[in-house]
Amino acid sequence: MTTESHPRMRQVVLDCTDPRGLAEFYRQLLGFAYRPGDEPPAPGEPDPRGTDWLVLRSPDGGSDLAFQYVSELPRTTWPEHTTPQQLHLDCTVGSAEELAVQHRRALALGAELLLDRCADPDEPLHVYADPAGHPFCIFVSTH
């Protein structure tokens, strides 16, 4: 019997012009923690890692989220197709009540609401842009 092996997805990498700023947004939104060595420096200290590449680790051992510096990043125009989103993150919560809580949190952290489908009886959701313009969804799923 032959066992087929597959690569394991380690992380999703987001290009951004401000790795530390975007990492902080997702750290607070998702409850992830910095990879050892990637934590922010003390106030007033230089932040060389925060200007190039940072990794956040999932608290449940799932895929990590990394942030890579680019000098320029065109913002997606979704739902228009002039500049496509190319990639987006899907995040889930277990109830409509939790969706409302996370909606308020996302906006307070700096997300921009792009689409409100919270009244959809089959799949309530919100689509946002993070501070760098990457789209992400938070939707209700019981799976």
PDB file of N, CA, C and O in Angstrom, residues 2-79:
ATOM      1  N   THR A   2       0.627   2.148  -0.922  1.00  0.00           N
ATOM      2  CA  THR A   2       1.392   3.384  -1.031  1.00  0.00           C
ATOM      3  C   THR A   2       0.639   4.518  -0.341  1.00  0.00           C
ATOM      4  O   THR A   2      -0.557   4.688  -0.560  1.00  0.00           O
ATOM      5  N   THR A   3       1.348   5.245   0.466  1.00  0.00           N
ATOM      6  CA  THR A   3       0.746   6.406   1.138  1.00  0.00           C
ATOM      7  C   THR A   3       1.226   7.655   0.436  1.00  0.00           C
ATOM      8  O   THR A   3       2.429   7.894   0.327  1.00  0.00           O
ATOM      9  N   GLU A   4       0.290   8.438  -0.051  1.00  0.00           N
ATOM     10  CA  GLU A   4       0.623   9.678  -0.724  1.00  0.00           C
ATOM     11  C   GLU A   4       0.805  10.769   0.328  1.00  0.00           C
ATOM     12  O   GLU A   4       0.019  10.887   1.254  1.00  0.00           O
ATOM     13  N   SER A   5       1.852  11.545   0.188  1.00  0.00           N
ATOM     14  CA  SER A   5       2.060  12.649   1.120  1.00  0.00           C
ATOM     15  C   SER A   5       1.712  13.959   0.436  1.00  0.00           C
ATOM     16  O   SER A   5       1.678  14.049  -0.791  1.00  0.00           O
ATOM     17  N   HIS A   6       1.435  14.959   1.244  1.00  0.00           N
ATOM     18  CA  HIS A   6       1.059  16.275   0.740  1.00  0.00           C
ATOM     19  C   HIS A   6       1.795  17.339   1.541  1.00  0.00           C
ATOM     20  O   HIS A   6       2.054  17.147   2.730  1.00  0.00           O
ATOM     21  N   PRO A   7       2.074  18.478   0.912  1.00  0.00           N
ATOM     22  CA  PRO A   7       2.645  19.554   1.688  1.00  0.00           C
ATOM     23  C   PRO A   7       1.605  20.089   2.674  1.00  0.00           C
ATOM     24  O   PRO A   7       0.400  19.979   2.430  1.00  0.00           O
ATOM     25  N   ARG A   8       2.062  20.615   3.771  1.00  0.00           N
ATOM     26  CA  ARG A   8       1.194  21.221   4.785  1.00  0.00           C
ATOM     27  C   ARG A   8       1.283  22.727   4.639  1.00  0.00           C
ATOM     28  O   ARG A   8       2.373  23.275   4.530  1.00  0.00           O
ATOM     29  N   MET A   9       0.140  23.402   4.627  1.00  0.00           N
ATOM     30  CA  MET A   9       0.170  24.855   4.529  1.00  0.00           C
ATOM     31  C   MET A   9       0.673  25.424   5.849  1.00  0.00           C
ATOM     32  O   MET A   9       0.105  25.166   6.905  1.00  0.00           O
ATOM     33  N   ARG A  10       1.732  26.173   5.781  1.00  0.00           N
ATOM     34  CA  ARG A  10       2.346  26.723   6.978  1.00  0.00           C
ATOM     35  C   ARG A  10       1.797  28.094   7.329  1.00  0.00           C
ATOM     36  O   ARG A  10       1.539  28.403   8.473  1.00  0.00           O
ATOM     37  N   GLN A  11       1.670  28.961   6.308  1.00  0.00           N
ATOM     38  CA  GLN A  11       1.231  30.320   6.587  1.00  0.00           C
ATOM     39  C   GLN A  11       0.698  30.983   5.327  1.00  0.00           C
ATOM     40  O   GLN A  11       0.979  30.553   4.224  1.00  0.00           O
ATOM     41  N   VAL A  12      -0.069  32.027   5.546  1.00  0.00           N
ATOM     42  CA  VAL A  12      -0.511  32.925   4.489  1.00  0.00           C
ATOM     43  C   VAL A  12       0.310  34.188   4.656  1.00  0.00           C
ATOM     44  O   VAL A  12       0.477  34.689   5.775  1.00  0.00           O
ATOM     45  N   VAL A  13       0.841  34.700   3.565  1.00  0.00           N
ATOM     46  CA  VAL A  13       1.691  35.886   3.611  1.00  0.00           C
ATOM     47  C   VAL A  13       0.957  37.041   2.937  1.00  0.00           C
ATOM     48  O   VAL A  13       0.495  36.914   1.810  1.00  0.00           O
ATOM     49  N   LEU A  14       0.864  38.160   3.645  1.00  0.00           N
ATOM     50  CA  LEU A  14       0.243  39.357   3.105  1.00  0.00           C
ATOM     51  C   LEU A  14       1.315  40.397   2.811  1.00  0.00           C
ATOM     52  O   LEU A  14       2.106  40.738   3.687  1.00  0.00           O
ATOM     53  N   ASP A  15       1.355  40.878   1.575  1.00  0.00           N
ATOM     54  CA  ASP A  15       2.210  42.010   1.246  1.00  0.00           C
ATOM     55  C   ASP A  15       1.612  43.249   1.892  1.00  0.00           C
ATOM     56  O   ASP A  15       0.387  43.394   1.964  1.00  0.00           O
ATOM     57  N   CYS A  16       2.474  44.163   2.336  1.00  0.00           N
ATOM     58  CA  CYS A  16       1.987  45.399   2.947  1.00  0.00           C
ATOM     59  C   CYS A  16       3.113  46.430   3.012  1.00  0.00           C
ATOM     60  O   CYS A  16       4.285  46.084   2.957  1.00  0.00           O
ATOM     61  N   THR A  17       2.731  47.676   3.113  1.00  0.00           N
ATOM     62  CA  THR A  17       3.717  48.756   3.218  1.00  0.00           C
ATOM     63  C   THR A  17       4.096  49.027   4.668  1.00  0.00           C
ATOM     64  O   THR A  17       5.058  49.737   4.922  1.00  0.00           O
ATOM     65  N   ASP A  18       3.362  48.464   5.629  1.00  0.00           N
ATOM     66  CA  ASP A  18       3.632  48.642   7.058  1.00  0.00           C
ATOM     67  C   ASP A  18       3.429  47.308   7.780  1.00  0.00           C
ATOM     68  O   ASP A  18       2.374  47.057   8.353  1.00  0.00           O
ATOM     69  N   PRO A  19       4.451  46.425   7.750  1.00  0.00           N
ATOM     70  CA  PRO A  19       4.281  45.114   8.372  1.00  0.00           C
ATOM     71  C   PRO A  19       3.881  45.171   9.853  1.00  0.00           C
ATOM     72  O   PRO A  19       2.995  44.431  10.275  1.00  0.00           O
ATOM     73  N   ARG A  20       4.510  46.036  10.637  1.00  0.00           N
ATOM     74  CA  ARG A  20       4.170  46.082  12.064  1.00  0.00           C
ATOM     75  C   ARG A  20       2.722  46.538  12.268  1.00  0.00           C
ATOM     76  O   ARG A  20       1.981  45.958  13.056  1.00  0.00           O
ATOM     77  N   GLY A  21       2.312  47.554  11.557  1.00  0.00           N
ATOM     78  CA  GLY A  21       0.951  48.047  11.712  1.00  0.00           C
ATOM     79  C   GLY A  21      -0.086  47.010  11.339  1.00  0.00           C
ATOM     80  O   GLY A  21      -1.086  46.815  12.052  1.00  0.00           O
ATOM     81  N   LEU A  22       0.129  46.311  10.227  1.00  0.00           N
ATOM     82  CA  LEU A  22      -0.836  45.304   9.802  1.00  0.00           C
ATOM     83  C   LEU A  22      -0.798  44.080  10.713  1.00  0.00           C
ATOM     84  O   LEU A  22      -1.842  43.510  11.043  1.00  0.00           O
ATOM     85  N   ALA A  23       0.401  43.699  11.161  1.00  0.00           N
ATOM     86  CA  ALA A  23       0.506  42.579  12.108  1.00  0.00           C
ATOM     87  C   ALA A  23      -0.243  42.895  13.395  1.00  0.00           C
ATOM     88  O   ALA A  23      -0.949  42.041  13.940  1.00  0.00           O
ATOM     89  N   GLU A  24      -0.127  44.108  13.869  1.00  0.00           N
ATOM     90  CA  GLU A  24      -0.839  44.498  15.094  1.00  0.00           C
ATOM     91  C   GLU A  24      -2.350  44.431  14.892  1.00  0.00           C
ATOM     92  O   GLU A  24      -3.080  44.002  15.783  1.00  0.00           O
ATOM     93  N   PHE A  25      -2.830  44.869  13.734  1.00  0.00           N
ATOM     94  CA  PHE A  25      -4.260  44.785  13.437  1.00  0.00           C
ATOM     95  C   PHE A  25      -4.728  43.338  13.558  1.00  0.00           C
ATOM     96  O   PHE A  25      -5.694  43.039  14.267  1.00  0.00           O
ATOM     97  N   TYR A  26      -4.056  42.408  12.867  1.00  0.00           N
ATOM     98  CA  TYR A  26      -4.490  41.011  12.885  1.00  0.00           C
ATOM     99  C   TYR A  26      -4.211  40.330  14.220  1.00  0.00           C
ATOM    100  O   TYR A  26      -4.963  39.451  14.641  1.00  0.00           O
ATOM    101  N   ARG A  27      -3.160  40.720  14.918  1.00  0.00           N
ATOM    102  CA  ARG A  27      -2.890  40.155  16.244  1.00  0.00           C
ATOM    103  C   ARG A  27      -4.074  40.436  17.172  1.00  0.00           C
ATOM    104  O   ARG A  27      -4.571  39.544  17.857  1.00  0.00           O
ATOM    105  N   GLN A  28      -4.535  41.669  17.144  1.00  0.00           N
ATOM    106  CA  GLN A  28      -5.649  42.034  18.003  1.00  0.00           C
ATOM    107  C   GLN A  28      -6.967  41.433  17.510  1.00  0.00           C
ATOM    108  O   GLN A  28      -7.783  40.971  18.320  1.00  0.00           O
ATOM    109  N   LEU A  29      -7.190  41.429  16.206  1.00  0.00           N
ATOM    110  CA  LEU A  29      -8.443  40.903  15.661  1.00  0.00           C
ATOM    111  C   LEU A  29      -8.578  39.407  15.907  1.00  0.00           C
ATOM    112  O   LEU A  29      -9.628  38.929  16.329  1.00  0.00           O
ATOM    113  N   LEU A  30      -7.512  38.651  15.650  1.00  0.00           N
ATOM    114  CA  LEU A  30      -7.586  37.191  15.677  1.00  0.00           C
ATOM    115  C   LEU A  30      -7.058  36.553  16.959  1.00  0.00           C
ATOM    116  O   LEU A  30      -7.201  35.344  17.143  1.00  0.00           O
ATOM    117  N   GLY A  31      -6.404  37.326  17.817  1.00  0.00           N
ATOM    118  CA  GLY A  31      -5.856  36.752  19.037  1.00  0.00           C
ATOM    119  C   GLY A  31      -4.605  35.927  18.806  1.00  0.00           C
ATOM    120  O   GLY A  31      -4.267  35.061  19.604  1.00  0.00           O
ATOM    121  N   PHE A  32      -3.908  36.178  17.706  1.00  0.00           N
ATOM    122  CA  PHE A  32      -2.654  35.487  17.423  1.00  0.00           C
ATOM    123  C   PHE A  32      -1.538  36.095  18.278  1.00  0.00           C
ATOM    124  O   PHE A  32      -1.701  37.165  18.857  1.00  0.00           O
ATOM    125  N   ALA A  33      -0.388  35.433  18.320  1.00  0.00           N
ATOM    126  CA  ALA A  33       0.779  35.923  19.055  1.00  0.00           C
ATOM    127  C   ALA A  33       1.971  35.980  18.105  1.00  0.00           C
ATOM    128  O   ALA A  33       2.071  35.198  17.159  1.00  0.00           O
ATOM    129  N   TYR A  34       2.879  36.892  18.375  1.00  0.00           N
ATOM    130  CA  TYR A  34       4.079  36.982  17.553  1.00  0.00           C
ATOM    131  C   TYR A  34       4.945  35.747  17.701  1.00  0.00           C
ATOM    132  O   TYR A  34       5.044  35.169  18.797  1.00  0.00           O
ATOM    133  N   ARG A  35       5.565  35.357  16.620  1.00  0.00           N
ATOM    134  CA  ARG A  35       6.607  34.327  16.654  1.00  0.00           C
ATOM    135  C   ARG A  35       7.711  34.867  17.554  1.00  0.00           C
ATOM    136  O   ARG A  35       8.024  36.071  17.515  1.00  0.00           O
ATOM    137  N   PRO A  36       8.339  34.033  18.373  1.00  0.00           N
ATOM    138  CA  PRO A  36       9.423  34.530  19.229  1.00  0.00           C
ATOM    139  C   PRO A  36      10.467  35.294  18.410  1.00  0.00           C
ATOM    140  O   PRO A  36      10.912  34.837  17.362  1.00  0.00           O
ATOM    141  N   GLY A  37      10.786  36.483  18.881  1.00  0.00           N
ATOM    142  CA  GLY A  37      11.738  37.347  18.196  1.00  0.00           C
ATOM    143  C   GLY A  37      11.079  38.416  17.342  1.00  0.00           C
ATOM    144  O   GLY A  37      11.713  39.390  16.960  1.00  0.00           O
ATOM    145  N   ASP A  38       9.788  38.239  17.025  1.00  0.00           N
ATOM    146  CA  ASP A  38       9.079  39.204  16.184  1.00  0.00           C
ATOM    147  C   ASP A  38       8.254  40.212  16.988  1.00  0.00           C
ATOM    148  O   ASP A  38       7.621  41.093  16.414  1.00  0.00           O
ATOM    149  N   GLU A  39       8.271  40.091  18.317  1.00  0.00           N
ATOM    150  CA  GLU A  39       7.489  40.992  19.151  1.00  0.00           C
ATOM    151  C   GLU A  39       7.939  42.438  18.929  1.00  0.00           C
ATOM    152  O   GLU A  39       9.082  42.700  18.574  1.00  0.00           O
ATOM    153  N   PRO A  40       7.031  43.402  19.178  1.00  0.00           N
ATOM    154  CA  PRO A  40       7.427  44.806  19.046  1.00  0.00           C
ATOM    155  C   PRO A  40       8.525  45.158  20.054  1.00  0.00           C
ATOM    156  O   PRO A  40       8.535  44.625  21.164  1.00  0.00           O
ATOM    157  N   PRO A  41       9.440  46.047  19.676  1.00  0.00           N
ATOM    158  CA  PRO A  41      10.483  46.465  20.617  1.00  0.00           C
ATOM    159  C   PRO A  41       9.901  47.396  21.672  1.00  0.00           C
ATOM    160  O   PRO A  41       8.756  47.855  21.563  1.00  0.00           O
ATOM    161  N   ALA A  42      10.693  47.705  22.664  1.00  0.00           N
ATOM    162  CA  ALA A  42      10.289  48.672  23.686  1.00  0.00           C
ATOM    163  C   ALA A  42      10.072  50.032  23.021  1.00  0.00           C
ATOM    164  O   ALA A  42      10.700  50.333  21.989  1.00  0.00           O
ATOM    165  N   PRO A  43       9.183  50.844  23.577  1.00  0.00           N
ATOM    166  CA  PRO A  43       8.949  52.179  23.004  1.00  0.00           C
ATOM    167  C   PRO A  43      10.255  52.958  22.820  1.00  0.00           C
ATOM    168  O   PRO A  43      11.114  52.958  23.699  1.00  0.00           O
ATOM    169  N   GLY A  44      10.377  53.569  21.644  1.00  0.00           N
ATOM    170  CA  GLY A  44      11.566  54.354  21.331  1.00  0.00           C
ATOM    171  C   GLY A  44      12.733  53.559  20.774  1.00  0.00           C
ATOM    172  O   GLY A  44      13.714  54.136  20.302  1.00  0.00           O
ATOM    173  N   GLU A  45      12.645  52.231  20.810  1.00  0.00           N
ATOM    174  CA  GLU A  45      13.713  51.379  20.267  1.00  0.00           C
ATOM    175  C   GLU A  45      13.469  51.136  18.781  1.00  0.00           C
ATOM    176  O   GLU A  45      12.333  51.139  18.325  1.00  0.00           O
ATOM    177  N   PRO A  46      14.538  50.894  18.000  1.00  0.00           N
ATOM    178  CA  PRO A  46      14.355  50.593  16.571  1.00  0.00           C
ATOM    179  C   PRO A  46      13.594  49.275  16.385  1.00  0.00           C
ATOM    180  O   PRO A  46      13.623  48.404  17.239  1.00  0.00           O
ATOM    181  N   ASP A  47      12.946  49.161  15.245  1.00  0.00           N
ATOM    182  CA  ASP A  47      12.124  47.989  14.938  1.00  0.00           C
ATOM    183  C   ASP A  47      12.506  47.428  13.571  1.00  0.00           C
ATOM    184  O   ASP A  47      11.715  47.452  12.631  1.00  0.00           O
ATOM    185  N   PRO A  48      13.733  46.884  13.430  1.00  0.00           N
ATOM    186  CA  PRO A  48      14.148  46.401  12.109  1.00  0.00           C
ATOM    187  C   PRO A  48      13.276  45.266  11.576  1.00  0.00           C
ATOM    188  O   PRO A  48      12.999  45.209  10.384  1.00  0.00           O
ATOM    189  N   ARG A  49      12.823  44.358  12.412  1.00  0.00           N
ATOM    190  CA  ARG A  49      11.958  43.265  11.937  1.00  0.00           C
ATOM    191  C   ARG A  49      10.619  43.815  11.461  1.00  0.00           C
ATOM    192  O   ARG A  49      10.034  43.305  10.520  1.00  0.00           O
ATOM    193  N   GLY A  50      10.124  44.845  12.129  1.00  0.00           N
ATOM    194  CA  GLY A  50       8.823  45.408  11.800  1.00  0.00           C
ATOM    195  C   GLY A  50       8.781  46.163  10.497  1.00  0.00           C
ATOM    196  O   GLY A  50       7.714  46.581  10.055  1.00  0.00           O
ATOM    197  N   THR A  51       9.920  46.326   9.866  1.00  0.00           N
ATOM    198  CA  THR A  51       9.959  47.010   8.572  1.00  0.00           C
ATOM    199  C   THR A  51      10.177  46.044   7.416  1.00  0.00           C
ATOM    200  O   THR A  51      10.291  46.481   6.280  1.00  0.00           O
ATOM    201  N   ASP A  52      10.236  44.735   7.702  1.00  0.00           N
ATOM    202  CA  ASP A  52      10.555  43.780   6.639  1.00  0.00           C
ATOM    203  C   ASP A  52       9.633  42.556   6.638  1.00  0.00           C
ATOM    204  O   ASP A  52       8.903  42.327   5.685  1.00  0.00           O
ATOM    205  N   TRP A  53       9.662  41.756   7.707  1.00  0.00           N
ATOM    206  CA  TRP A  53       8.963  40.469   7.709  1.00  0.00           C
ATOM    207  C   TRP A  53       8.592  40.119   9.140  1.00  0.00           C
ATOM    208  O   TRP A  53       9.457  40.111  10.029  1.00  0.00           O
ATOM    209  N   LEU A  54       7.320  39.812   9.380  1.00  0.00           N
ATOM    210  CA  LEU A  54       6.842  39.411  10.705  1.00  0.00           C
ATOM    211  C   LEU A  54       5.917  38.214  10.563  1.00  0.00           C
ATOM    212  O   LEU A  54       5.244  38.061   9.538  1.00  0.00           O
ATOM    213  N   VAL A  55       5.865  37.402  11.618  1.00  0.00           N
ATOM    214  CA  VAL A  55       4.988  36.232  11.618  1.00  0.00           C
ATOM    215  C   VAL A  55       4.155  36.235  12.893  1.00  0.00           C
ATOM    216  O   VAL A  55       4.675  36.441  13.989  1.00  0.00           O
ATOM    217  N   LEU A  56       2.850  35.979  12.721  1.00  0.00           N
ATOM    218  CA  LEU A  56       1.947  35.751  13.845  1.00  0.00           C
ATOM    219  C   LEU A  56       1.583  34.277  13.871  1.00  0.00           C
ATOM    220  O   LEU A  56       1.314  33.676  12.832  1.00  0.00           O
ATOM    221  N   ARG A  57       1.565  33.709  15.056  1.00  0.00           N
ATOM    222  CA  ARG A  57       1.231  32.298  15.228  1.00  0.00           C
ATOM    223  C   ARG A  57      -0.204  32.145  15.707  1.00  0.00           C
ATOM    224  O   ARG A  57      -0.663  32.864  16.592  1.00  0.00           O
ATOM    225  N   SER A  58      -0.879  31.184  15.138  1.00  0.00           N
ATOM    226  CA  SER A  58      -2.246  30.861  15.524  1.00  0.00           C
ATOM    227  C   SER A  58      -2.239  30.209  16.905  1.00  0.00           C
ATOM    228  O   SER A  58      -1.434  29.315  17.158  1.00  0.00           O
ATOM    229  N   PRO A  59      -3.146  30.625  17.792  1.00  0.00           N
ATOM    230  CA  PRO A  59      -3.158  30.023  19.130  1.00  0.00           C
ATOM    231  C   PRO A  59      -3.598  28.561  19.146  1.00  0.00           C
ATOM    232  O   PRO A  59      -3.281  27.834  20.074  1.00  0.00           O
ATOM    233  N   ASP A  60      -4.278  28.106  18.096  1.00  0.00           N
ATOM    234  CA  ASP A  60      -4.753  26.724  18.067  1.00  0.00           C
ATOM    235  C   ASP A  60      -3.864  25.812  17.232  1.00  0.00           C
ATOM    236  O   ASP A  60      -4.225  24.675  16.940  1.00  0.00           O
ATOM    237  N   GLY A  61      -2.702  26.314  16.822  1.00  0.00           N
ATOM    238  CA  GLY A  61      -1.782  25.499  16.036  1.00  0.00           C
ATOM    239  C   GLY A  61      -2.097  25.460  14.553  1.00  0.00           C
ATOM    240  O   GLY A  61      -1.480  24.716  13.808  1.00  0.00           O
ATOM    241  N   GLY A  62      -3.060  26.266  14.113  1.00  0.00           N
ATOM    242  CA  GLY A  62      -3.396  26.332  12.688  1.00  0.00           C
ATOM    243  C   GLY A  62      -2.333  27.092  11.913  1.00  0.00           C
ATOM    244  O   GLY A  62      -1.233  27.343  12.407  1.00  0.00           O
ATOM    245  N   SER A  63      -2.659  27.473  10.718  1.00  0.00           N
ATOM    246  CA  SER A  63      -1.723  28.197   9.865  1.00  0.00           C
ATOM    247  C   SER A  63      -1.376  29.556  10.451  1.00  0.00           C
ATOM    248  O   SER A  63      -2.209  30.217  11.063  1.00  0.00           O
ATOM    249  N   ASP A  64      -0.134  29.959  10.234  1.00  0.00           N
ATOM    250  CA  ASP A  64       0.340  31.261  10.679  1.00  0.00           C
ATOM    251  C   ASP A  64      -0.043  32.321   9.661  1.00  0.00           C
ATOM    252  O   ASP A  64      -0.462  32.019   8.540  1.00  0.00           O
ATOM    253  N   LEU A  65       0.150  33.572  10.038  1.00  0.00           N
ATOM    254  CA  LEU A  65      -0.093  34.714   9.176  1.00  0.00           C
ATOM    255  C   LEU A  65       1.182  35.546   9.185  1.00  0.00           C
ATOM    256  O   LEU A  65       1.686  35.912  10.255  1.00  0.00           O
ATOM    257  N   ALA A  66       1.742  35.797   7.998  1.00  0.00           N
ATOM    258  CA  ALA A  66       2.992  36.541   7.893  1.00  0.00           C
ATOM    259  C   ALA A  66       2.768  37.832   7.112  1.00  0.00           C
ATOM    260  O   ALA A  66       1.825  37.934   6.314  1.00  0.00           O
ATOM    261  N   PHE A  67       3.651  38.794   7.328  1.00  0.00           N
ATOM    262  CA  PHE A  67       3.533  40.124   6.740  1.00  0.00           C
ATOM    263  C   PHE A  67       4.869  40.483   6.116  1.00  0.00           C
ATOM    264  O   PHE A  67       5.897  40.469   6.794  1.00  0.00           O
ATOM    265  N   GLN A  68       4.843  40.787   4.834  1.00  0.00           N
ATOM    266  CA  GLN A  68       6.056  41.040   4.055  1.00  0.00           C
ATOM    267  C   GLN A  68       6.012  42.456   3.499  1.00  0.00           C
ATOM    268  O   GLN A  68       5.021  42.852   2.869  1.00  0.00           O
ATOM    269  N   TYR A  69       7.077  43.194   3.701  1.00  0.00           N
ATOM    270  CA  TYR A  69       7.148  44.575   3.232  1.00  0.00           C
ATOM    271  C   TYR A  69       7.240  44.649   1.715  1.00  0.00           C
ATOM    272  O   TYR A  69       7.996  43.917   1.088  1.00  0.00           O
ATOM    273  N   VAL A  70       6.456  45.548   1.143  1.00  0.00           N
ATOM    274  CA  VAL A  70       6.581  45.961  -0.252  1.00  0.00           C
ATOM    275  C   VAL A  70       6.501  47.480  -0.253  1.00  0.00           C
ATOM    276  O   VAL A  70       5.840  48.080   0.592  1.00  0.00           O
ATOM    277  N   SER A  71       7.184  48.109  -1.190  1.00  0.00           N
ATOM    278  CA  SER A  71       7.219  49.569  -1.205  1.00  0.00           C
ATOM    279  C   SER A  71       5.915  50.194  -1.679  1.00  0.00           C
ATOM    280  O   SER A  71       5.617  51.342  -1.356  1.00  0.00           O
ATOM    281  N   GLU A  72       5.147  49.425  -2.441  1.00  0.00           N
ATOM    282  CA  GLU A  72       3.904  49.953  -3.005  1.00  0.00           C
ATOM    283  C   GLU A  72       2.899  48.813  -3.114  1.00  0.00           C
ATOM    284  O   GLU A  72       3.262  47.693  -3.470  1.00  0.00           O
ATOM    285  N   LEU A  73       1.645  49.113  -2.815  1.00  0.00           N
ATOM    286  CA  LEU A  73       0.614  48.088  -2.880  1.00  0.00           C
ATOM    287  C   LEU A  73      -0.677  48.715  -3.382  1.00  0.00           C
ATOM    288  O   LEU A  73      -1.310  49.487  -2.663  1.00  0.00           O
ATOM    289  N   PRO A  74      -1.068  48.423  -4.623  1.00  0.00           N
ATOM    290  CA  PRO A  74      -2.331  48.975  -5.107  1.00  0.00           C
ATOM    291  C   PRO A  74      -3.497  48.391  -4.316  1.00  0.00           C
ATOM    292  O   PRO A  74      -3.557  47.191  -4.090  1.00  0.00           O
ATOM    293  N   ARG A  75      -4.391  49.236  -3.888  1.00  0.00           N
ATOM    294  CA  ARG A  75      -5.546  48.800  -3.104  1.00  0.00           C
ATOM    295  C   ARG A  75      -6.582  48.155  -4.026  1.00  0.00           C
ATOM    296  O   ARG A  75      -6.868  48.673  -5.094  1.00  0.00           O
ATOM    297  N   THR A  76      -7.139  47.033  -3.590  1.00  0.00           N
ATOM    298  CA  THR A  76      -8.178  46.374  -4.378  1.00  0.00           C
ATOM    299  C   THR A  76      -9.386  47.291  -4.533  1.00  0.00           C
ATOM    300  O   THR A  76      -9.661  48.115  -3.660  1.00  0.00           O
ATOM    301  N   THR A  77     -10.073  47.144  -5.619  1.00  0.00           N
ATOM    302  CA  THR A  77     -11.283  47.930  -5.867  1.00  0.00           C
ATOM    303  C   THR A  77     -12.543  47.069  -5.708  1.00  0.00           C
ATOM    304  O   THR A  77     -13.610  47.494  -6.110  1.00  0.00           O
ATOM    305  N   TRP A  78     -12.389  45.875  -5.129  1.00  0.00           N
ATOM    306  CA  TRP A  78     -13.521  44.978  -4.940  1.00  0.00           C
ATOM    307  C   TRP A  78     -14.650  45.710  -4.240  1.00  0.00           C
ATOM    308  O   TRP A  78     -14.407  46.472  -3.330  1.00  0.00           O
ATOM    309  N   PRO A  79     -15.881  45.574  -4.673  1.00  0.00           N
ATOM    310  CA  PRO A  79     -16.414  44.565  -5.583  1.00  0.00           C
ATOM    311  C   PRO A  79     -16.262  44.905  -7.068  1.00  0.00           C
ATOM    312  O   PRO A  79     -16.646  44.106  -7.910  1.00  0.00           O
TER     313      PRO A  79
END
